[in-house]
mmCIF file of C-alpha atoms and ligand atoms in Angstrom:
data_model
loop_
_atom_site.group_PDB
_atom_site.id
_atom_site.type_symbol
_atom_site.label_atom_id
_atom_site.label_comp_id
_atom_site.label_asym_id
_atom_site.label_seq_id
_atom_site.Cartn_x
_atom_site.Cartn_y
_atom_site.Cartn_z
ATOM 1 C CA MET A 1 126.540 33.425 103.493
ATOM 2 C CA VAL A 2 128.771 35.805 102.422
ATOM 3 C CA LYS A 3 132.472 35.252 101.409
ATOM 4 C CA VAL A 4 134.943 37.746 103.313
ATOM 5 C CA LEU A 5 137.274 39.301 100.632
ATOM 6 C CA ARG A 6 141.056 39.991 101.145
ATOM 7 C CA ILE A 7 140.987 43.151 98.939
ATOM 8 C CA ALA A 8 143.740 45.384 98.591
ATOM 9 C CA TRP A 9 142.764 48.869 97.607
ATOM 10 C CA GLY A 10 145.209 51.701 95.972
ATOM 11 C CA ILE A 11 143.993 54.963 95.825
ATOM 12 C CA SER A 12 146.764 56.909 93.660
ATOM 13 C CA GLY A 13 146.808 60.534 93.490
ATOM 14 C CA ALA A 14 144.034 61.982 91.056
ATOM 15 C CA GLY A 15 140.811 64.245 92.081
ATOM 16 C CA HIS A 16 138.450 62.222 89.765
ATOM 17 C CA PHE A 17 136.456 59.872 91.019
ATOM 18 C CA LEU A 18 138.271 59.939 94.763
ATOM 19 C CA VAL A 19 135.408 60.932 96.564
ATOM 20 C CA GLU A 20 133.120 58.444 94.840
ATOM 21 C CA SER A 21 135.883 55.618 95.393
ATOM 22 C CA VAL A 22 136.314 56.158 99.223
ATOM 23 C CA GLU A 23 131.984 56.094 99.273
ATOM 24 C CA VAL A 24 132.812 52.692 97.678
ATOM 25 C CA LEU A 25 135.223 51.494 99.648
ATOM 26 C CA GLU A 26 133.741 52.425 103.181
ATOM 27 C CA ARG A 27 130.652 50.640 102.140
ATOM 28 C CA LEU A 28 132.954 47.371 100.982
ATOM 29 C CA GLY A 29 134.731 47.793 104.350
ATOM 30 C CA LYS A 30 131.557 47.140 105.970
ATOM 31 C CA VAL A 31 131.903 43.559 104.997
ATOM 32 C CA HIS A 32 135.319 43.114 103.681
ATOM 33 C CA ASN A 33 138.997 42.804 105.033
ATOM 34 C CA ILE A 34 140.704 45.928 102.854
ATOM 35 C CA LYS A 35 144.169 47.226 103.167
ATOM 36 C CA VAL A 36 144.831 50.545 101.408
ATOM 37 C CA PHE A 37 147.880 51.776 99.209
ATOM 38 C CA LEU A 38 147.808 55.211 99.148
ATOM 39 C CA SER A 39 150.421 56.445 96.676
ATOM 40 C CA ALA A 40 152.279 59.809 97.828
ATOM 41 C CA ALA A 41 150.436 61.573 95.152
ATOM 42 C CA GLY A 42 147.216 60.716 96.467
ATOM 43 C CA GLU A 43 148.103 60.820 99.986
ATOM 44 C CA GLU A 44 148.777 64.883 99.174
ATOM 45 C CA VAL A 45 145.258 64.959 96.711
ATOM 46 C CA ALA A 46 143.039 63.607 99.755
ATOM 47 C CA ARG A 47 143.797 65.570 101.840
ATOM 48 C CA MET A 48 143.288 68.770 99.167
ATOM 49 C CA TYR A 49 139.522 67.175 98.872
ATOM 50 C CA GLY A 50 139.274 66.922 102.505
ATOM 51 C CA VAL A 51 139.532 62.636 102.326
ATOM 52 C CA LEU A 52 142.669 61.790 104.017
ATOM 53 C CA GLU A 53 141.107 61.696 107.262
ATOM 54 C CA ARG A 54 138.006 58.996 105.883
ATOM 55 C CA ILE A 55 140.866 56.911 104.105
ATOM 56 C CA GLY A 56 142.944 56.737 107.123
ATOM 57 C CA ALA A 57 140.668 55.181 108.828
ATOM 58 C CA PHE A 58 141.497 51.832 107.514
ATOM 59 C CA PRO A 59 144.422 49.721 107.193
ATOM 60 C CA ILE A 60 146.886 51.518 105.496
ATOM 61 C CA VAL A 61 150.185 51.751 103.312
ATOM 62 C CA ARG A 62 151.912 54.791 102.924
ATOM 63 C CA GLU A 63 154.158 55.399 99.410
ATOM 64 C CA SER A 64 155.666 58.464 102.120
ATOM 65 C CA LYS A 65 156.732 56.493 104.708
ATOM 66 C CA GLN A 66 157.856 53.009 102.853
ATOM 67 C CA GLY A 67 162.007 52.732 101.345
ATOM 68 C CA HIS A 68 162.024 52.550 97.417
ATOM 69 C CA ALA A 69 161.684 49.403 97.361
ATOM 70 C CA PHE A 70 158.142 48.734 98.572
ATOM 71 C CA PRO A 71 158.401 45.300 100.262
ATOM 72 C CA SER A 72 154.763 45.721 101.695
ATOM 73 C CA CYS A 73 154.006 44.397 97.790
ATOM 74 C CA GLY A 74 155.765 41.165 98.513
ATOM 75 C CA ALA A 75 152.016 40.531 100.016
ATOM 76 C CA PHE A 76 150.650 39.826 96.926
ATOM 77 C CA ASN A 77 153.171 37.215 95.832
ATOM 78 C CA LEU A 78 152.355 35.353 99.074
ATOM 79 C CA GLY A 79 148.416 35.501 98.309
ATOM 80 C CA LYS A 80 147.861 37.318 101.310
ATOM 81 C CA PHE A 81 144.740 39.633 98.804
ATOM 82 C CA ASP A 82 141.932 38.136 96.737
ATOM 83 C CA VAL A 83 142.234 41.186 94.221
ATOM 84 C CA PHE A 84 143.805 43.929 93.911
ATOM 85 C CA VAL A 85 141.772 47.030 92.902
ATOM 86 C CA ILE A 86 143.013 50.655 91.796
ATOM 87 C CA SER A 87 140.624 53.324 91.885
ATOM 88 C CA PRO A 88 140.800 56.435 91.606
ATOM 89 C CA ALA A 89 144.232 55.088 89.284
ATOM 90 C CA THR A 90 145.851 58.237 87.392
ATOM 91 C CA SER A 91 147.195 58.313 84.024
ATOM 92 C CA ASN A 92 150.666 58.477 85.598
ATOM 93 C CA THR A 93 150.185 55.104 87.402
ATOM 94 C CA VAL A 94 148.135 53.141 84.434
ATOM 95 C CA ALA A 95 150.993 54.281 81.610
ATOM 96 C CA LYS A 96 153.626 52.458 84.187
ATOM 97 C CA ILE A 97 151.577 49.261 84.885
ATOM 98 C CA ARG A 98 150.743 49.065 81.193
ATOM 99 C CA LEU A 99 154.508 49.821 80.090
ATOM 100 C CA GLY A 100 155.380 47.384 83.163
ATOM 101 C CA ILE A 101 157.314 50.360 85.338
ATOM 102 C CA ALA A 102 157.221 49.417 89.055
ATOM 103 C CA ASP A 103 158.959 51.828 90.241
ATOM 104 C CA SER A 104 155.923 53.567 92.592
ATOM 105 C CA LEU A 105 154.211 51.773 95.378
ATOM 106 C CA LEU A 106 151.058 51.236 93.333
ATOM 107 C CA SER A 107 152.623 50.138 89.938
ATOM 108 C CA CYS A 108 154.962 48.446 91.628
ATOM 109 C CA CYS A 109 152.098 46.445 93.952
ATOM 110 C CA ALA A 110 150.306 46.813 90.325
ATOM 111 C CA SER A 111 153.598 44.523 88.845
ATOM 112 C CA GLN A 112 154.162 41.939 91.686
ATOM 113 C CA ALA A 113 149.919 41.089 91.601
ATOM 114 C CA LEU A 114 149.822 40.862 87.630
ATOM 115 C CA LYS A 115 153.300 38.712 88.052
ATOM 116 C CA SER A 116 151.424 36.399 90.877
ATOM 117 C CA LYS A 117 147.633 35.929 88.978
ATOM 118 C CA ILE A 118 145.963 38.577 91.557
ATOM 119 C CA PRO A 119 143.267 40.007 89.666
ATOM 120 C CA LEU A 120 143.592 43.597 88.875
ATOM 121 C CA ILE A 121 140.811 46.117 88.879
ATOM 122 C CA LEU A 122 141.281 49.371 87.532
ATOM 123 C CA VAL A 123 139.623 52.615 87.474
ATOM 124 C CA PRO A 124 141.508 55.153 85.357
ATOM 125 C CA THR A 125 140.456 58.598 85.072
ATOM 126 C CA ASP A 126 141.561 59.151 81.874
ATOM 127 C CA SER A 127 139.766 56.634 79.636
ATOM 128 C CA LYS A 128 137.267 58.539 77.458
ATOM 129 C CA PRO A 129 138.057 61.293 75.086
ATOM 130 C CA VAL A 130 136.694 64.208 77.552
ATOM 131 C CA VAL A 131 136.562 63.788 81.228
ATOM 132 C CA GLU A 132 134.803 66.803 82.877
ATOM 133 C CA THR A 133 135.815 66.204 86.857
ATOM 134 C CA LYS A 134 136.095 68.924 89.448
ATOM 135 C CA ALA A 135 138.678 70.622 91.595
ATOM 136 C CA PRO A 136 138.880 70.765 94.952
ATOM 137 C CA ASN A 137 136.857 73.978 95.410
ATOM 138 C CA GLY A 138 134.382 72.407 93.549
ATOM 139 C CA GLU A 139 135.110 73.834 90.312
ATOM 140 C CA VAL A 140 134.170 71.967 87.283
ATOM 141 C CA PHE A 141 136.459 71.951 84.002
ATOM 142 C CA LYS A 142 137.182 69.488 81.328
ATOM 143 C CA ILE A 143 140.260 67.252 80.181
ATOM 144 C CA TYR A 144 140.701 65.731 77.024
ATOM 145 C CA PRO A 145 142.845 62.432 77.672
ATOM 146 C CA ARG A 146 146.093 62.358 74.996
ATOM 147 C CA LYS A 147 145.309 59.221 72.381
ATOM 148 C CA VAL A 148 148.064 57.424 74.929
ATOM 149 C CA ASP A 149 146.530 57.596 78.264
ATOM 150 C CA LEU A 150 143.550 55.881 76.078
ATOM 151 C CA GLU A 151 145.707 53.248 74.383
ATOM 152 C CA HIS A 152 147.325 52.204 77.299
ATOM 153 C CA VAL A 153 143.652 51.835 78.982
ATOM 154 C CA GLU A 154 143.232 49.563 76.061
ATOM 155 C CA ALA A 155 145.703 47.057 75.933
ATOM 156 C CA LEU A 156 145.533 46.159 79.545
ATOM 157 C CA LYS A 157 141.837 45.046 78.935
ATOM 158 C CA GLU A 158 143.625 43.100 76.177
ATOM 159 C CA GLU A 159 146.017 42.427 78.679
ATOM 160 C CA GLY A 160 142.910 40.795 81.083
ATOM 161 C CA VAL A 161 142.968 43.346 83.408
ATOM 162 C CA ILE A 162 139.453 44.321 84.329
ATOM 163 C CA VAL A 163 139.165 48.465 83.454
ATOM 164 C CA LEU A 164 135.679 49.751 85.327
ATOM 165 C CA GLU A 165 134.453 53.574 83.674
ATOM 166 C CA HIS A 166 133.161 54.343 87.359
ATOM 167 C CA PRO A 167 133.948 53.668 90.623
ATOM 168 C CA TYR A 168 130.488 52.106 91.481
ATOM 169 C CA GLU A 169 130.745 49.366 89.426
ATOM 170 C CA VAL A 170 133.511 47.899 92.083
ATOM 171 C CA GLU A 171 131.015 46.065 93.888
ATOM 172 C CA LYS A 172 129.328 44.903 90.587
ATOM 173 C CA ALA A 173 132.611 43.469 89.515
ATOM 174 C CA LEU A 174 133.571 41.765 93.245
ATOM 175 C CA GLU A 175 130.625 39.753 93.140
ATOM 176 C CA ARG A 176 132.654 37.066 90.477
ATOM 177 C CA PHE A 177 135.127 36.456 93.462
ATOM 178 C CA LEU A 178 132.441 36.040 95.734
HETATM 179 C C1 FMN B 201 144.158 68.228 92.676
HETATM 180 C C2 FMN B 201 145.318 67.519 91.869
HETATM 181 C C3 FMN B 201 143.997 66.312 91.239
HETATM 182 C C4 FMN B 201 144.416 65.714 90.288
HETATM 183 N N1 FMN B 201 143.885 64.616 89.403
HETATM 184 C C5 FMN B 201 144.249 63.622 88.468
HETATM 185 C C6 FMN B 201 143.197 63.012 87.584
HETATM 186 O O1 FMN B 201 142.145 63.244 87.731
HETATM 187 N N2 FMN B 201 143.631 61.880 86.770
HETATM 188 C C7 FMN B 201 144.808 62.182 86.837
HETATM 189 O O2 FMN B 201 145.991 61.185 86.093
HETATM 190 N N3 FMN B 201 146.135 63.041 87.641
HETATM 191 C C8 FMN B 201 146.112 63.405 88.332
HETATM 192 N N4 FMN B 201 146.683 64.497 89.315
HETATM 193 C C9 FMN B 201 147.886 64.612 88.985
HETATM 194 C C10 FMN B 201 148.723 63.393 89.686
HETATM 195 O O3 FMN B 201 148.768 63.414 91.009
HETATM 196 C C11 FMN B 201 150.131 63.503 89.401
HETATM 197 O O4 FMN B 201 150.270 62.960 87.772
HETATM 198 C C12 FMN B 201 151.159 62.392 90.053
HETATM 199 O O5 FMN B 201 151.974 62.509 89.909
HETATM 200 C C13 FMN B 201 150.139 61.013 90.212
HETATM 201 O O6 FMN B 201 151.020 59.732 90.974
HETATM 202 P P1 FMN B 201 150.690 59.065 91.647
HETATM 203 O O7 FMN B 201 150.336 57.667 90.316
HETATM 204 O O8 FMN B 201 151.936 57.704 92.126
HETATM 205 O O9 FMN B 201 149.510 58.606 92.469
HETATM 206 C C14 FMN B 201 146.227 65.951 89.742
HETATM 207 C C15 FMN B 201 146.901 66.477 90.622
HETATM 208 C C16 FMN B 201 146.377 67.509 91.850
HETATM 209 C C17 FMN B 201 147.105 68.650 92.620
#
């Protein structure tokens, strides 16, 4: 029998890997209990890439509707989730998590998850020296993540955070929790 996981899924304001993340979210949602944590930028960007409605099909916490203390992050302290996945994870959210800043919905949830020994899985948009990505209109372009972005990703790996290169790797990564 398959174990049903309680998954918290963070979506930050990244266009890169967004559509692929939503595909994986929908596949996993057929088997597991998933609650989405959507950053304010994530909400705007998801609207631009035409996937906001698909994300809205899940139980959801929207940063745009929260106060400044993010009480919904308390669920991580209370052991309500087996794992926290952030896919896609912007360089902004990755930097905050690495530096211990917890002033946004996703950085606060990650901080509480780590302090409560809940495993954290990240799919950063900026984890390679060159990233080819697509604008909302489908135009393809390259970005060149900064040294500091790559350093943050490496430091989080050393801390025990599970860092994946693509959202399609999330399903395999979750097998260890089944
Ligand atoms: C269309 C669009 C796409 C974006 N894609 C990315 C991205 O792939 N990676 C990234 O680090 N930031 C991206 N950004 C910038 C982030 O949305 C911005 O840094 C935001 O403050 C991140 O907030 P969050 O980390 O709380 O979601 C994008 C912005 C827009 C408007």
